[in-house]
Amino acid sequence: MKIIKAKDYTEMSRKAANIISAQVIMKPNCVLGLATGSSPLGIYTQLIDWYKKGDLDFSHTKSVNLDEYRGLSHDNEQSYYYFMNENFFKHINIAPANTYIPDGMEPDAAKACADHEAIIQELGGIDLQLLGLGNNGHIGFNEPGVAFEKETHCVNLTESTIQANSRFFKKIEDVPTQAYTMGIKTIMMAKKILIIVSGEGKANIVNKAFFGPVVPQVPASILQMHPDVTLVADAAALSKCPL
């Protein structure tokens, strides 16, 4: 695992964006595995800026997203489809037909998961997968204890996740209780993995995930076994690591 230290979130975002832009430049028709949430927002902002300056061309690039809430339509502001379009896709020249996000409105969970997995295979696999890191070591919606061998699957969100997400919805009843997510096996099949972490609040889990034992109770710990992983983290997030 390669570890790149940044002074703060802004520098972390720029360094991570450099890695993604290099992938796009070296292989214009690459397949990017993308993530949502607050962590990658700075990366998307930087990539948009470079695109607008003429430094990047996404016209041949394809993307596959990690996850999506089950039951949220594309026009729901809390759906990951909406997030990706508002924060990245509509600002660059990637073809909408080349962006793939699990279908949250597919009522058949098994079909939704199988379809997403099939898309990844048809594209020839993911060249670079972007990941964030949860406070409990989760990646995607793969919570502690999830078997490492799982492919794309439907998960029941934990009560703590539902409560944390409730701030984005008008009432608790509106918060999704399930999501479709790439499994650990799917993530590990990516040719390269880029994981980003910032903030002192993540320091303990960074140390546990990347310097502790590989166990299902810390899902991200499996990344230690991948042949090409780059961790880009700010000084605060790395403050408890034996570097």
Tab-separated table of C-alpha atoms in Angstrom:
chain	number	residue	atom	x	y	z
A	1	MET	CA	0.000	0.000	0.000
A	2	LYS	CA	1.260	3.426	-0.957
A	3	ILE	CA	0.473	6.183	1.547
A	4	ILE	CA	0.419	9.827	0.468
A	5	LYS	CA	0.216	12.396	3.248
A	6	ALA	CA	-1.515	15.728	2.725
A	7	LYS	CA	-1.623	18.695	5.065
A	8	ASP	CA	-5.404	19.136	4.903
A	9	TYR	CA	-8.610	18.197	3.054
A	10	THR	CA	-7.922	20.571	0.155
A	11	GLU	CA	-4.472	19.146	-0.504
A	12	MET	CA	-5.788	15.599	-0.051
A	13	SER	CA	-8.452	16.269	-2.674
A	14	ARG	CA	-5.936	17.713	-5.123
A	15	LYS	CA	-3.470	14.837	-4.702
A	16	ALA	CA	-6.233	12.263	-5.155
A	17	ALA	CA	-7.598	14.150	-8.183
A	18	ASN	CA	-4.098	14.007	-9.683
A	19	ILE	CA	-4.181	10.208	-9.510
A	20	ILE	CA	-7.599	10.032	-11.170
A	21	SER	CA	-6.654	12.538	-13.869
A	22	ALA	CA	-3.489	10.562	-14.634
A	23	GLN	CA	-5.648	7.458	-15.095
A	24	VAL	CA	-7.949	9.282	-17.519
A	25	ILE	CA	-5.053	10.763	-19.477
A	26	MET	CA	-3.162	7.457	-19.718
A	27	LYS	CA	-6.279	5.484	-20.648
A	28	PRO	CA	-9.023	7.782	-22.001
A	29	ASN	CA	-11.540	4.909	-22.188
A	30	CYS	CA	-10.891	3.778	-18.630
A	31	VAL	CA	-13.579	2.620	-16.203
A	32	LEU	CA	-13.698	4.659	-13.006
A	33	GLY	CA	-15.373	3.316	-9.879
A	34	LEU	CA	-16.844	6.352	-8.124
A	35	ALA	CA	-18.109	7.132	-4.638
A	36	THR	CA	-20.481	9.640	-3.050
A	37	GLY	CA	-20.499	11.541	0.226
A	38	SER	CA	-18.590	14.528	1.532
A	39	SER	CA	-15.120	12.977	1.184
A	40	PRO	CA	-14.900	12.952	-2.652
A	41	LEU	CA	-16.570	16.336	-3.214
A	42	GLY	CA	-13.228	18.152	-3.273
A	43	ILE	CA	-11.905	15.681	-5.835
A	44	TYR	CA	-14.871	16.204	-8.139
A	45	THR	CA	-14.536	19.981	-7.816
A	46	GLN	CA	-10.858	19.755	-8.796
A	47	LEU	CA	-11.520	17.437	-11.752
A	48	ILE	CA	-14.287	19.748	-12.996
A	49	ASP	CA	-11.874	22.687	-12.805
A	50	TRP	CA	-9.224	20.863	-14.827
A	51	TYR	CA	-11.841	19.791	-17.379
A	52	LYS	CA	-13.033	23.377	-17.807
A	53	LYS	CA	-9.427	24.479	-18.348
A	54	GLY	CA	-9.091	21.927	-21.126
A	55	ASP	CA	-6.708	19.644	-19.252
A	56	LEU	CA	-9.060	16.639	-19.078
A	57	ASP	CA	-11.368	14.900	-21.525
A	58	PHE	CA	-13.974	12.435	-20.196
A	59	SER	CA	-15.694	11.793	-23.545
A	60	HIS	CA	-14.486	8.182	-23.701
A	61	THR	CA	-14.482	7.496	-19.961
A	62	LYS	CA	-16.983	5.208	-18.267
A	63	SER	CA	-17.979	5.216	-14.608
A	64	VAL	CA	-19.575	2.744	-12.223
A	65	ASN	CA	-20.803	3.826	-8.816
A	66	LEU	CA	-20.328	1.948	-5.579
A	67	ASP	CA	-23.865	2.079	-4.277
A	68	GLU	CA	-27.380	3.493	-4.288
A	69	TYR	CA	-30.286	3.643	-1.844
A	70	ARG	CA	-33.054	1.177	-2.566
A	71	GLY	CA	-36.350	2.908	-3.339
A	72	LEU	CA	-35.098	6.382	-4.254
A	73	SER	CA	-35.879	7.717	-7.721
A	74	HIS	CA	-33.332	9.544	-9.878
A	75	ASP	CA	-34.914	12.920	-9.146
A	76	ASN	CA	-34.790	12.408	-5.373
A	77	GLU	CA	-32.208	14.850	-4.063
A	78	GLN	CA	-30.859	12.221	-1.652
A	79	SER	CA	-30.306	9.572	-4.313
A	80	TYR	CA	-26.733	8.926	-5.359
A	81	TYR	CA	-27.819	9.258	-8.988
A	82	TYR	CA	-28.849	12.850	-8.227
A	83	PHE	CA	-25.662	13.457	-6.203
A	84	MET	CA	-23.360	12.315	-8.997
A	85	ASN	CA	-25.130	14.370	-11.656
A	86	GLU	CA	-25.273	17.538	-9.580
A	87	ASN	CA	-21.720	17.325	-8.250
A	88	PHE	CA	-19.824	15.856	-11.165
A	89	PHE	CA	-21.399	14.422	-14.319
A	90	LYS	CA	-23.310	17.464	-15.578
A	91	HIS	CA	-20.181	19.623	-15.279
A	92	ILE	CA	-17.944	17.449	-17.492
A	93	ASN	CA	-18.248	15.843	-20.934
A	94	ILE	CA	-18.860	12.262	-19.829
A	95	ALA	CA	-21.681	10.648	-21.837
A	96	PRO	CA	-24.728	9.916	-19.632
A	97	ALA	CA	-24.930	6.476	-21.280
A	98	ASN	CA	-21.449	5.756	-19.929
A	99	THR	CA	-22.374	6.354	-16.280
A	100	TYR	CA	-23.712	3.404	-14.319
A	101	ILE	CA	-25.331	3.557	-10.887
A	102	PRO	CA	-27.280	0.722	-9.246
A	103	ASP	CA	-30.986	1.030	-10.066
A	104	GLY	CA	-32.582	2.042	-6.781
A	105	MET	CA	-36.060	1.740	-8.272
A	106	GLU	CA	-35.657	-1.894	-9.335
A	107	PRO	CA	-38.035	-3.737	-6.962
A	108	ASP	CA	-36.267	-7.061	-7.455
A	109	ALA	CA	-33.163	-6.747	-5.285
A	110	ALA	CA	-31.476	-9.816	-6.754
A	111	LYS	CA	-31.960	-8.452	-10.290
A	112	ALA	CA	-30.687	-4.975	-9.394
A	113	CYS	CA	-27.523	-6.450	-7.919
A	114	ALA	CA	-26.969	-8.978	-10.710
A	115	ASP	CA	-27.492	-6.255	-13.344
A	116	HIS	CA	-24.911	-3.966	-11.735
A	117	GLU	CA	-22.404	-6.783	-11.393
A	118	ALA	CA	-22.973	-7.757	-15.042
A	119	ILE	CA	-22.327	-4.186	-16.187
A	120	ILE	CA	-18.962	-4.168	-14.410
A	121	GLN	CA	-18.011	-7.442	-16.101
A	122	GLU	CA	-19.181	-6.234	-19.520
A	123	LEU	CA	-17.035	-3.112	-19.170
A	124	GLY	CA	-14.006	-5.305	-18.538
A	125	GLY	CA	-13.734	-4.492	-14.848
A	126	ILE	CA	-12.885	-1.294	-12.995
A	127	ASP	CA	-9.524	0.358	-13.706
A	128	LEU	CA	-9.525	2.606	-10.647
A	129	GLN	CA	-11.928	2.444	-7.710
A	130	LEU	CA	-12.341	5.499	-5.470
A	131	LEU	CA	-13.314	4.815	-1.847
A	132	GLY	CA	-14.001	6.706	1.333
A	133	LEU	CA	-13.686	5.168	4.800
A	134	GLY	CA	-16.460	4.950	7.366
A	135	ASN	CA	-15.886	5.526	11.078
A	136	ASN	CA	-16.344	1.808	11.716
A	137	GLY	CA	-14.167	0.767	8.775
A	138	HIS	CA	-16.945	0.273	6.240
A	139	ILE	CA	-16.358	0.761	2.530
A	140	GLY	CA	-19.394	1.257	0.330
A	141	PHE	CA	-22.260	-0.054	2.451
A	142	ASN	CA	-20.214	-3.060	3.550
A	143	GLU	CA	-20.602	-2.881	7.316
A	144	PRO	CA	-18.453	-4.757	9.873
A	145	GLY	CA	-18.954	-8.494	9.728
A	146	VAL	CA	-19.909	-8.649	6.029
A	147	ALA	CA	-18.200	-11.569	4.304
A	148	PHE	CA	-15.223	-10.574	2.189
A	149	GLU	CA	-16.366	-12.770	-0.703
A	150	LYS	CA	-19.608	-10.878	-1.411
A	151	GLU	CA	-20.286	-9.285	-4.785
A	152	THR	CA	-22.910	-6.559	-5.397
A	153	HIS	CA	-25.722	-7.145	-2.899
A	154	CYS	CA	-28.616	-5.536	-1.012
A	155	VAL	CA	-27.901	-4.515	2.567
A	156	ASN	CA	-30.121	-3.589	5.482
A	157	LEU	CA	-28.808	-0.294	6.813
A	158	THR	CA	-27.870	-0.263	10.474
A	159	GLU	CA	-29.922	1.819	12.887
A	160	SER	CA	-26.944	4.129	13.419
A	161	THR	CA	-26.648	4.698	9.650
A	162	ILE	CA	-30.377	5.396	9.356
A	163	GLN	CA	-30.217	7.861	12.240
A	164	ALA	CA	-27.135	9.553	10.755
A	165	ASN	CA	-28.879	9.877	7.387
A	166	SER	CA	-32.094	11.238	8.906
A	167	ARG	CA	-30.682	14.775	8.903
A	168	PHE	CA	-31.034	14.774	5.104
A	169	PHE	CA	-34.743	13.886	5.145
A	170	LYS	CA	-37.867	15.662	6.367
A	171	LYS	CA	-38.877	12.771	8.606
A	172	ILE	CA	-37.325	9.528	9.781
A	173	GLU	CA	-39.904	7.495	7.849
A	174	ASP	CA	-38.457	8.832	4.587
A	175	VAL	CA	-34.958	7.512	5.282
A	176	PRO	CA	-34.124	4.423	3.174
A	177	THR	CA	-33.552	1.272	5.202
A	178	GLN	CA	-31.804	-0.650	2.429
A	179	ALA	CA	-29.172	-0.004	-0.212
A	180	TYR	CA	-27.525	-1.764	-3.140
A	181	THR	CA	-23.734	-1.848	-2.852
A	182	MET	CA	-20.713	-3.361	-4.521
A	183	GLY	CA	-19.434	-6.112	-2.273
A	184	ILE	CA	-15.904	-6.518	-0.966
A	185	LYS	CA	-15.095	-9.047	-3.692
A	186	THR	CA	-16.278	-6.631	-6.400
A	187	ILE	CA	-14.181	-3.819	-4.930
A	188	MET	CA	-11.116	-6.030	-4.634
A	189	MET	CA	-11.387	-6.977	-8.316
A	190	ALA	CA	-10.603	-3.368	-9.328
A	191	LYS	CA	-7.165	-3.032	-10.896
A	192	LYS	CA	-6.282	-0.021	-8.712
A	193	ILE	CA	-7.869	1.308	-5.539
A	194	LEU	CA	-7.672	4.895	-4.293
A	195	ILE	CA	-8.922	5.513	-0.769
A	196	ILE	CA	-9.241	8.988	0.723
A	197	VAL	CA	-9.541	9.920	4.398
A	198	SER	CA	-9.446	13.218	6.245
A	199	GLY	CA	-9.949	14.501	9.760
A	200	GLU	CA	-8.834	13.552	13.248
A	201	GLY	CA	-12.114	11.694	13.768
A	202	LYS	CA	-10.889	9.018	11.346
A	203	ALA	CA	-7.433	8.594	12.916
A	204	ASN	CA	-8.300	5.529	15.012
A	205	ILE	CA	-9.983	3.631	12.185
A	206	VAL	CA	-7.188	4.457	9.702
A	207	ASN	CA	-4.680	2.908	12.087
A	208	LYS	CA	-6.952	-0.089	12.702
A	209	ALA	CA	-7.805	-0.668	9.030
A	210	PHE	CA	-4.360	-0.304	7.502
A	211	PHE	CA	-1.994	-1.265	10.323
A	212	GLY	CA	-4.093	-3.844	12.163
A	213	PRO	CA	-5.187	-7.405	11.386
A	214	VAL	CA	-7.290	-8.208	8.317
A	215	VAL	CA	-10.707	-9.091	9.751
A	216	PRO	CA	-14.340	-8.806	8.548
A	217	GLN	CA	-15.058	-6.669	11.604
A	218	VAL	CA	-12.994	-3.959	9.881
A	219	PRO	CA	-14.074	-4.250	6.219
A	220	ALA	CA	-11.441	-1.845	4.875
A	221	SER	CA	-8.653	-3.969	6.359
A	222	ILE	CA	-8.954	-6.332	3.371
A	223	LEU	CA	-7.456	-3.561	1.222
A	224	GLN	CA	-4.086	-4.491	2.756
A	225	MET	CA	-4.256	-7.597	0.550
A	226	HIS	CA	-4.791	-5.703	-2.722
A	227	PRO	CA	-1.691	-5.345	-4.955
A	228	ASP	CA	-2.278	-1.701	-5.959
A	229	VAL	CA	-3.792	0.515	-3.261
A	230	THR	CA	-3.033	4.179	-2.647
A	231	LEU	CA	-4.209	5.852	0.553
A	232	VAL	CA	-4.327	9.645	0.381
A	233	ALA	CA	-4.991	11.098	3.816
A	234	ASP	CA	-4.424	14.343	5.635
A	235	ALA	CA	-2.076	14.685	8.603
A	236	ALA	CA	-4.938	14.517	11.107
A	237	ALA	CA	-6.246	11.223	9.754
A	238	LEU	CA	-2.748	9.729	9.814
A	239	SER	CA	-1.884	11.083	13.266
A	240	LYS	CA	-2.175	7.705	15.025
A	241	CYS	CA	-0.421	5.609	12.403
A	242	PRO	CA	3.107	4.238	12.921
A	243	LEU	CA	4.611	6.082	9.952
